[in-house]
Coordinates of C-alpha atoms in Angstrom, one line a residue:
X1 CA 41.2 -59.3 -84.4
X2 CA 41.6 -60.2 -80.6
X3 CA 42.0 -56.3 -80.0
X4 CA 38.8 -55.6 -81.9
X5 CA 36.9 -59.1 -80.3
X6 CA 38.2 -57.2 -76.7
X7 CA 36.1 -54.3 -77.8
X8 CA 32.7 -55.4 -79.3
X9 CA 32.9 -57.3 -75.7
X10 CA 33.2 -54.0 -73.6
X11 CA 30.9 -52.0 -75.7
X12 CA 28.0 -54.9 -74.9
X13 CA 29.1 -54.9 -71.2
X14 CA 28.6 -51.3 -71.3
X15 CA 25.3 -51.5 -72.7
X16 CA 24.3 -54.0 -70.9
X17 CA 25.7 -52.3 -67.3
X18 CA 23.5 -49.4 -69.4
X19 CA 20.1 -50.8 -70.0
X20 CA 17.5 -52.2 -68.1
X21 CA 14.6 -53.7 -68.4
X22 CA 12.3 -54.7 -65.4
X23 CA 9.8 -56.6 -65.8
X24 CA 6.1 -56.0 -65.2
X25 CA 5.5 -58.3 -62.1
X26 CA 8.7 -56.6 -60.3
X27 CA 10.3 -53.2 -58.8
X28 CA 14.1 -53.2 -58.8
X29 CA 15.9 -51.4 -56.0
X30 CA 18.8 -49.2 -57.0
X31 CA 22.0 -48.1 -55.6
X32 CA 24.5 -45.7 -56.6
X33 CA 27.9 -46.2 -55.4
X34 CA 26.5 -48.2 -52.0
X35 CA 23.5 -45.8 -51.1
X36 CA 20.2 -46.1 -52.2
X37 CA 19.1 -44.0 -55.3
X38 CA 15.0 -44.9 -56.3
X39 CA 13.3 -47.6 -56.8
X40 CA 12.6 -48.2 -60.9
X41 CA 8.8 -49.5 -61.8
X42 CA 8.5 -52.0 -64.7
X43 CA 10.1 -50.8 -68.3
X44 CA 12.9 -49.4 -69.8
X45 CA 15.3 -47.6 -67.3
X46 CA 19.4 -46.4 -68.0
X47 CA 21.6 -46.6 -65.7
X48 CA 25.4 -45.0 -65.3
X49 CA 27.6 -48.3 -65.8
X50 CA 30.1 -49.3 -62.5
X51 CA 27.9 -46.7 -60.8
X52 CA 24.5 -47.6 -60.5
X53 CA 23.6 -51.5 -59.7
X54 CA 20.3 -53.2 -59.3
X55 CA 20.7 -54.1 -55.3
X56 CA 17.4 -55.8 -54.5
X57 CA 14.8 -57.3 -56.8
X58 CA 11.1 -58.0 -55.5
X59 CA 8.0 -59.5 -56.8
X60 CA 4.9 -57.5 -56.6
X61 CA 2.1 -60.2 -56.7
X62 CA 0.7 -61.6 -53.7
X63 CA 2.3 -64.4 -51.6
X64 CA 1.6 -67.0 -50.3
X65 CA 3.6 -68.3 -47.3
X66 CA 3.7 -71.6 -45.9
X67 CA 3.9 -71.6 -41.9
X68 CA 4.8 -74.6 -40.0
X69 CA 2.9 -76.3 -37.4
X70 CA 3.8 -75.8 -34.3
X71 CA 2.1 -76.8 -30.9
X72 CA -0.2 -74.2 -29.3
X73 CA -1.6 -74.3 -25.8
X74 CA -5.6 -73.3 -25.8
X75 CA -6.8 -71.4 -22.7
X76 CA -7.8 -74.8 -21.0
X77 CA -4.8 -76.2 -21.2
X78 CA -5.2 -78.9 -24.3
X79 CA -2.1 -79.0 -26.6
X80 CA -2.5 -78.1 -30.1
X81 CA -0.8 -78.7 -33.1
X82 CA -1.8 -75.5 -35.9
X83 CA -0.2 -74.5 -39.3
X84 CA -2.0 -72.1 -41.4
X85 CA -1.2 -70.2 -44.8
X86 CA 0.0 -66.0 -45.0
X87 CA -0.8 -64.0 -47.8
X88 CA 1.1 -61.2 -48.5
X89 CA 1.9 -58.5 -51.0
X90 CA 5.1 -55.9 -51.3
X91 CA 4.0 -52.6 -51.2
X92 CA 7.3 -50.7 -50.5
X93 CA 10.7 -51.5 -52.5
X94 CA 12.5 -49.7 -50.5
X95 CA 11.4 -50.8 -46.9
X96 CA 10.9 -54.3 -48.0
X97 CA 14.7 -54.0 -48.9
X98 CA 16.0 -52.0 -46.1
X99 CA 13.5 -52.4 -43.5
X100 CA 14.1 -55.9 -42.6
X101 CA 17.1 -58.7 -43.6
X102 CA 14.0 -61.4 -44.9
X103 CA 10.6 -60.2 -44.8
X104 CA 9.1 -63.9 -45.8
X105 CA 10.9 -65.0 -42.9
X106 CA 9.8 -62.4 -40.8
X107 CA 6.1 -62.7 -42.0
X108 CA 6.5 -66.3 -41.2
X109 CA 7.8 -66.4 -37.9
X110 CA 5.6 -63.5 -36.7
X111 CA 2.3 -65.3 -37.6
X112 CA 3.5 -68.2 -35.4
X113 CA 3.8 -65.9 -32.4
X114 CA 0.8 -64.0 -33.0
X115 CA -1.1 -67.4 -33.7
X116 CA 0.0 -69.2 -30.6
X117 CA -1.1 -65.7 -28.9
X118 CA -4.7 -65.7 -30.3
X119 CA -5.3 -69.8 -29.6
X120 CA -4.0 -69.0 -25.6
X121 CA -6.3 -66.5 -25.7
X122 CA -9.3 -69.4 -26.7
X123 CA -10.8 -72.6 -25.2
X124 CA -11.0 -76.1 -27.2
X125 CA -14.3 -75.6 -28.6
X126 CA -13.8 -71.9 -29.7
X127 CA -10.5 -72.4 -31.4
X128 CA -13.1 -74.9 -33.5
X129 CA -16.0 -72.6 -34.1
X130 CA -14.1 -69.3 -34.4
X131 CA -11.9 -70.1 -36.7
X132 CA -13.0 -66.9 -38.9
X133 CA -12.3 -64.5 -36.0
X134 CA -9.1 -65.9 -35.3
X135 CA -7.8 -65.8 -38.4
X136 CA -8.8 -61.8 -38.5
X137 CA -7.3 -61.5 -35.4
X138 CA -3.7 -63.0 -36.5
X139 CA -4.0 -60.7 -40.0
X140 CA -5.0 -57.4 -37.7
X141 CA -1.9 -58.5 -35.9
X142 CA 0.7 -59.1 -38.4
X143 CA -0.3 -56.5 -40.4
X144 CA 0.1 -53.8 -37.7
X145 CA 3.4 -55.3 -36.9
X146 CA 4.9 -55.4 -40.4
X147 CA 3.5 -51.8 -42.0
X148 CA 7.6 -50.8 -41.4
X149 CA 8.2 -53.7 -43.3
X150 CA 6.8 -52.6 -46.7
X151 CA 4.5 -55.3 -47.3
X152 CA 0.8 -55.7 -46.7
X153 CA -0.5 -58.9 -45.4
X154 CA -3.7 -59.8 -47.0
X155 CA -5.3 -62.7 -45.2
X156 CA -3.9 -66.0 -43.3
X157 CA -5.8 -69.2 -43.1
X158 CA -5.8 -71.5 -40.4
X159 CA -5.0 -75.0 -42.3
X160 CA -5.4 -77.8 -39.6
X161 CA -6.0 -77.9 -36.0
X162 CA -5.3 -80.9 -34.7
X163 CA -5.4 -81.9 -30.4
X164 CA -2.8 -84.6 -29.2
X165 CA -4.3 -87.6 -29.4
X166 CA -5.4 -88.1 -25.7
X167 CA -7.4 -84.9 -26.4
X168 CA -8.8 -86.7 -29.7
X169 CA -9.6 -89.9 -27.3
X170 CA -11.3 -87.6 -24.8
X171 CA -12.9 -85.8 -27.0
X172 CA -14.7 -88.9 -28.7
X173 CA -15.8 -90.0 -25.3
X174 CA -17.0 -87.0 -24.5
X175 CA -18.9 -87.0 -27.9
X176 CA -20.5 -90.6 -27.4
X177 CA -21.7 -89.6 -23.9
X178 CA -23.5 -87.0 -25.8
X179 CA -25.5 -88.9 -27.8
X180 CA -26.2 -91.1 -25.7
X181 CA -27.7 -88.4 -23.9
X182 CA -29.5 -86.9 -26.9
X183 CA -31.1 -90.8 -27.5
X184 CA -32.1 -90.9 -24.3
X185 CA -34.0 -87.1 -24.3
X186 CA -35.1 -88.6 -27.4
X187 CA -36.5 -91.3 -26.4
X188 CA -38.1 -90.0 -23.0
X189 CA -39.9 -87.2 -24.9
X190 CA -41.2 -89.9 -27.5
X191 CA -42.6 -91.6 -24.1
X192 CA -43.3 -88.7 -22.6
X193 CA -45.4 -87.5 -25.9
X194 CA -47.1 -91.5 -26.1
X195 CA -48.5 -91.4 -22.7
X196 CA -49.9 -88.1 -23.3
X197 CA -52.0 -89.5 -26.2
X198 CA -53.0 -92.3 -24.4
X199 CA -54.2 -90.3 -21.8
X200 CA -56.0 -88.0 -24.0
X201 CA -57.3 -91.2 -26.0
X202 CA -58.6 -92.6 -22.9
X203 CA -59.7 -89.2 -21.8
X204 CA -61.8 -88.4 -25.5
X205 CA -63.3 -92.3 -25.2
X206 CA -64.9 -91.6 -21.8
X207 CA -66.2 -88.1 -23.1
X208 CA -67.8 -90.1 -26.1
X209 CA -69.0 -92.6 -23.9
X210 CA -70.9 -90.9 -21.7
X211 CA -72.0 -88.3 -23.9
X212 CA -73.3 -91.7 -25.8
X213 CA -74.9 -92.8 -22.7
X214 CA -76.3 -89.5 -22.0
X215 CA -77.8 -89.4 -25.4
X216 CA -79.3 -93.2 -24.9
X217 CA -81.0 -91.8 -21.8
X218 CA -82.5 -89.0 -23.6
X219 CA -83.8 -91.5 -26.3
X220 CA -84.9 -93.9 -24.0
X221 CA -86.7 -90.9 -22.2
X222 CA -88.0 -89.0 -24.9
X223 CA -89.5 -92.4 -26.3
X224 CA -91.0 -93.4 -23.1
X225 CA -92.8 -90.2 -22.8
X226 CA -94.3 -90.3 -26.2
X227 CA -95.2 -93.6 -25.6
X228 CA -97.5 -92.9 -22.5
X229 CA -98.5 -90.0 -24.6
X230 CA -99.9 -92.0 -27.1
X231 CA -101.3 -94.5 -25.0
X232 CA -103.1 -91.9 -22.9
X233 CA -104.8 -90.4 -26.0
X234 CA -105.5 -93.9 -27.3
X235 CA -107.1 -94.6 -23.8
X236 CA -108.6 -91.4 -24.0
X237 CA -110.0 -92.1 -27.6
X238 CA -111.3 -95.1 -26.2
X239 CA -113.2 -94.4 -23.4
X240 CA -114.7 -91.9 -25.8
X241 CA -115.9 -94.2 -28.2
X242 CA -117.3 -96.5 -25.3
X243 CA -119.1 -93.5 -23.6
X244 CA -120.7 -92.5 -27.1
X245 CA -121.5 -96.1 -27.7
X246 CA -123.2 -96.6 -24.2
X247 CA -125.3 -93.7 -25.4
X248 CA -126.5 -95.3 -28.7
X249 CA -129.8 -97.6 -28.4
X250 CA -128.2 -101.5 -27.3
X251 CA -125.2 -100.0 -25.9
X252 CA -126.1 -101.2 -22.5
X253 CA -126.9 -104.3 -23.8
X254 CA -123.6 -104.8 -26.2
X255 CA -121.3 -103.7 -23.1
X256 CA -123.0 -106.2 -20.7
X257 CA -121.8 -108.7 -23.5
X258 CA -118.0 -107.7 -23.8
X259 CA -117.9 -107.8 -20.0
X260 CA -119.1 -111.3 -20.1
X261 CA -117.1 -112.3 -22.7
X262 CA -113.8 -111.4 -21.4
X263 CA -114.7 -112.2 -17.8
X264 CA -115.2 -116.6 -19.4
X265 CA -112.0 -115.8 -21.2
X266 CA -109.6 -114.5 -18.2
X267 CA -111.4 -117.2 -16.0
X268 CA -110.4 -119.8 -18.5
X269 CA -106.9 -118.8 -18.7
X270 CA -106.6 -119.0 -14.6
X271 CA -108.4 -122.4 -14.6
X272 CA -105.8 -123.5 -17.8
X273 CA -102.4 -122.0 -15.8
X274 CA -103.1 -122.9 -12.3
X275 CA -102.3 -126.3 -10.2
X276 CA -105.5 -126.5 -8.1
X277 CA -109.4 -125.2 -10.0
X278 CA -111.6 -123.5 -7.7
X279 CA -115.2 -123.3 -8.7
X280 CA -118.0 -121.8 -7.0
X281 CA -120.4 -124.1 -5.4
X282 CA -123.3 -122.9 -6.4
X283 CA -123.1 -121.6 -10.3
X284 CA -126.4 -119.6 -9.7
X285 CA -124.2 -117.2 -7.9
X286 CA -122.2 -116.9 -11.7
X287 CA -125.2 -115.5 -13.1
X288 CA -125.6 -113.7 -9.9
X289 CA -122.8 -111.5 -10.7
X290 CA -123.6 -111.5 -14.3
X291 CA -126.7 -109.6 -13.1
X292 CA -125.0 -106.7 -11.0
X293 CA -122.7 -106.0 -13.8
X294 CA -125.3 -105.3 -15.7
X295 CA -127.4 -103.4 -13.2
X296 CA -123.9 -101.1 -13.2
X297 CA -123.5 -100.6 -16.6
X298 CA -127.0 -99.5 -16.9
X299 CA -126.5 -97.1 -13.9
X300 CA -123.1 -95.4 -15.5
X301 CA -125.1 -95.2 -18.8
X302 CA -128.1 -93.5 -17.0
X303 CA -125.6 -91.0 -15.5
X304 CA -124.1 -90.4 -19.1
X305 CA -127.5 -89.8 -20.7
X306 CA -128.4 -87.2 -17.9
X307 CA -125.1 -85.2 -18.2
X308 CA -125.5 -85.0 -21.9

């Protein structure tokens, strides 16, 4: 029974030295007797028992790669502290296994090298802006370096950059300064902008002004003139109605009348408004000149009647 438990024992170390299965995420490097033999793809391989032995197993999927920080010098001289992520992928069993003792390790340390190349290579502000660019730039670089390798490196991302903290307090003076600066444009263009509307406030209200002014004086003009228009046709409607009416029969007579009237009337109003009342001596010499106005109007309304 112990003979036969011996054998049932060996048979399934046979098979199992015999079979093997690999699994779909992996590719199993094989050697026979020391050297390598192939490389076997997921499934169901044989193999020749005490012979043939699975030497290297890797995993095809992509990596990912945690690198360090480490401190980085920028090309004006600030101190840096930068980790970042590598992804990667085996693409060659056989190199991967016999190209390099660790390629993980190898991956990893190169991408510190190649990063603290590409940040020497930038200033402060660039390693901030350009992050993109430098992160193709550290791939392109590891990637040419590690093709004997048997892997492919995808991407890397930059994960933090952080500046020693005298940088940090520098930097946040240097930002504050800034906006003060910006509040200060700021606020000299909002000046700037309010005395130019002022000016051209001040500027339009003259323009209205005068153009006001202007038009007053064309009002005052235009109304003035229409008024000694109208007065000089009423004067001239009136001195034809009084030479018709000196034609008529008892215009003579009726004119001698108005001239008498208004001459007691304005003599009146002096005698009412002045201080001292001068009267003629002798009021014969009123009716006097009551008699040569009326010897006039009879001579202008001769001449009238004759030149009609």
């Amino acid at each position: 029974m112990f003979v036969f438990t011996l054998v049932v024992l060996f048979v399934f170390f046979i098979l199992y030295k015999l079979l093997l299965i690999v699994p779909m995420r992996e590719v199993n490097v094989i050697e026979r007797l020391g050297k390598f033999r192939v490389v076997l793809q997921p499934g169901f391989h044989f193999l020749i028992p005490f012979f043939d032995r699975v030497a290297y197993k890797h995993d095809t999927r992509e990596q990912v790669l945690d690198v360090p920080p480490q401190s980085c010098i920028s090309k004006d001289n600030t101190q840096l502290e930068v980790d970042g992520l590598v992804y990667l992928k085996v693409m060659d069993g056989r190199l991967a296994s016999y190209g390099i003792e660790d390629y993980r390790r190898a991956a990893v340390n190169l991408a510190q090298t190649t990063m603290r190349s590409e940040i020497g290579k930038l200033s402060l502000s660039q390693t901030f802006s350009e992050r993109d660019s430098l992160n193709e730039s550290i791939v392109r670089e590891i990637d040419k370096a590690s093709d004997p390798w048997g892997i492919k490196v995808l991407r890397y991302e930059i994960k933090n950059i952080t500046p020693s903290f005298k940088v940090i307090h520098t930097l946040e003076k240097q930002m504050e300064a800034e906006r003060r600066k910006r509040a200060e444009i700021t606020l000299a263009n909002a000046e700037k902008a309010a005395m130019i509307n002022l000016s051209q406030g001040e500027r339009q209200e003259a323009i209205n002004i005068s153009e006001g002014q202007k038009q007053k004086r064309i009002n005052e003009a235009q109304g003035t003139a229409q008024e000694i228009a109208i007065i000089a046709r009423a004067k001239a409607e009136a001195m034809t109605q009084v030479s018709q009416a000196l034609a008529l029969e008892g215009g003579n007579e009726a004119m001698n009348m108005q001239l008498k009237e208004q001459f007691i009337v304005q003599v009146g109003k002096i005698l009412n408004k002045a201080d001292i009342s001068v009267v003629p001596a002798e009021l014969a010499k009123l009716e006097g000149f009551f008699e040569g106005m009326e010897q006039v109007t009879q001579a202008v309304g001769q001449a009238k009647g004759e030149r009609s």
